[in-house]
C-alpha positions in Angstrom: 31.6 237.5 10.1 29.2 236.6 7.4 28.7 233.2 9.1 27.6 235.0 12.1 24.9 237.1 10.4 23.9 234.2 8.6 23.4 232.0 11.7 21.8 235.1 13.5 19.3 235.6 10.6 18.5 231.9 10.2 17.8 231.9 14.0 15.7 234.9 14.0 13.5 233.4 10.8 13.1 230.2 12.9 11.7 232.2 16.0 9.8 234.2 13.7 8.1 231.1 12.2 7.4 229.7 15.5 5.9 232.8 17.0 3.8 233.3 13.9 2.5 229.8 14.2 1.6 230.8 17.8 -0.5 233.8 16.3 -2.4 232.0 14.0 -5.0 231.4 16.9 -5.2 235.0 17.7 -8.5 236.6 16.7 -9.3 240.0 15.6 -12.3 240.0 18.0 -9.9 241.3 20.7 -9.6 244.4 19.0 -13.5 244.9 19.0 -14.6 246.9 22.2 -17.6 245.7 24.2 -20.9 247.3 23.6 -21.6 250.2 25.8 -23.6 249.7 28.8 -26.0 252.5 30.7 -26.4 252.4 34.6 -29.9 253.4 35.0 -30.9 254.3 38.6 -34.8 252.9 39.2 -36.9 254.7 42.1 -40.6 254.6 42.8 -42.9 256.2 45.4 -43.7 253.9 47.5 -40.5 252.1 47.3 -40.3 248.3 47.0 -42.0 248.2 43.4 -41.1 245.8 41.0 -39.2 247.7 38.1 -38.3 246.0 34.8 -36.9 247.5 31.6 -37.9 246.3 28.1 -34.5 245.2 27.6 -35.0 242.7 30.0 -32.8 243.5 33.5 -35.1 244.6 36.3 -35.2 245.0 40.1 -37.1 246.1 43.4 -37.0 249.7 43.9 -34.9 251.6 44.9 -32.0 250.1 42.7 -29.7 250.3 39.8 -29.5 248.3 36.7 -26.9 248.1 33.9 -28.3 247.5 30.5 -27.0 247.3 27.0 -27.1 250.7 25.3 -29.8 250.4 22.7 -30.3 252.5 19.5 -33.6 253.4 20.5 -35.5 254.7 23.6 -36.7 252.0 26.0 -39.2 251.7 29.0 -39.3 250.9 32.4 -42.4 249.2 33.6 -43.2 249.6 37.7 -45.6 247.3 39.6 -46.7 247.1 43.1 -49.7 245.1 44.6 -52.5 247.6 45.3 -51.1 250.2 43.1 -51.9 250.9 39.5 -48.8 250.0 37.2 -46.8 252.7 35.6 -44.7 252.9 32.6 -41.8 255.4 32.1 -40.1 256.0 28.6 -36.2 256.3 28.6 -34.1 257.9 26.0 -30.7 257.0 25.4 -27.8 259.9 24.7 -24.6 259.0 22.9 -22.1 261.5 23.0 -19.2 260.9 20.6 -15.7 261.2 22.0 -12.9 263.1 20.8 -9.0 263.2 21.1 -9.2 264.2 25.0 -12.6 262.5 26.2 -13.9 259.0 25.5 -17.3 258.3 24.0 -20.1 258.0 26.5 -23.7 257.0 26.8 -26.4 258.3 29.2 -30.1 257.9 29.8 -32.6 260.6 30.3 -34.4 260.6 32.8 -31.8 259.0 35.4 -32.8 258.4 37.7 -36.0 257.0 36.3 -38.8 257.7 38.9 -42.5 256.6 39.1 -45.4 257.9 41.5 -47.6 255.0 41.9 -51.0 255.6 42.5 -53.3 253.5 44.8 -55.5 251.3 42.8 -59.1 252.3 43.4 -61.2 249.7 45.3 -64.1 247.9 43.5 -67.4 249.5 43.9 -69.6 247.4 46.4 -72.0 245.3 44.7 -75.7 246.3 45.6 -78.4 243.7 45.9 -81.3 244.6 43.7 -84.2 246.3 45.6 -87.1 243.8 45.8 -90.5 245.4 46.0 -92.6 244.1 49.2 -95.0 241.6 48.2 -98.6 242.9 48.3 -100.7 241.4 51.0 -103.6 239.1 49.7 -107.1 240.5 49.7 -108.4 238.1 52.4 -105.9 239.3 54.8 -106.3 242.8 54.2 -109.5 243.5 56.2 -108.2 241.5 59.1 -105.2 243.6 59.2 -106.9 247.0 58.9 -107.5 248.6 62.2 -110.9 248.4 63.5 -113.0 251.4 64.5 -112.6 252.1 68.3 -115.7 251.6 70.0 -116.3 252.3 73.5 -116.2 249.1 75.9 -119.3 247.5 76.7 -121.2 249.2 79.9 -119.3 252.7 79.5 -120.8 255.4 80.8 -120.2 257.4 77.5 -122.7 256.8 74.5 -121.2 255.9 71.3 -121.0 259.0 69.0 -121.2 256.7 65.8 -124.1 254.7 66.9 -126.9 256.2 64.8 -124.5 256.7 61.6 -124.0 253.1 60.4 
C-alpha cells in the first residue's frame, strides 16, 4: 500500500511541476480591471454639429461616444458651419460600489446639449463718401441760368429795361 501512495504522490508531483511550468507565463495583469468608461450622449440644436470631447472621441450630433472616465472634468466642443461654436463642461461622477452594487461612473450633464447661435453676418463695407468736385470758375457763369427776357418783337415791354 505504501508503494501505491508513493507512486501516487510522485505522479501528482510530476503533474504539479508540469502545470506550474505552464503557469509561469501567467500574468497578474489579468486580475486588473479595465479602466471604467462613460457613455455620453451628445445633442445640439440644430442637429448635425461636429461634437468633439477634450478626451479625443467625437461624432456628428445626435450621437453617443464612449470615453475613458477621467479623474477631472472634461469639455465637449460643438461646431457647425454658419453657427458660433459652443463648449459645454462635463463633470464625472464616481459612485463607489458596495457588497450589493458595483461601482459606477456617470457624467453630468448627460445628454450634453448645446444650443448653437447663428453667426452674425459681417457688416457690409460702405464706400467712403466723396464730396462732389466744385465746378471751375470759368464754367460757373455759363452754367448759371440767364435772366429771362421777352423774345424780340414781343408786344410786352421788358420790365427790367431801365434798371440795368
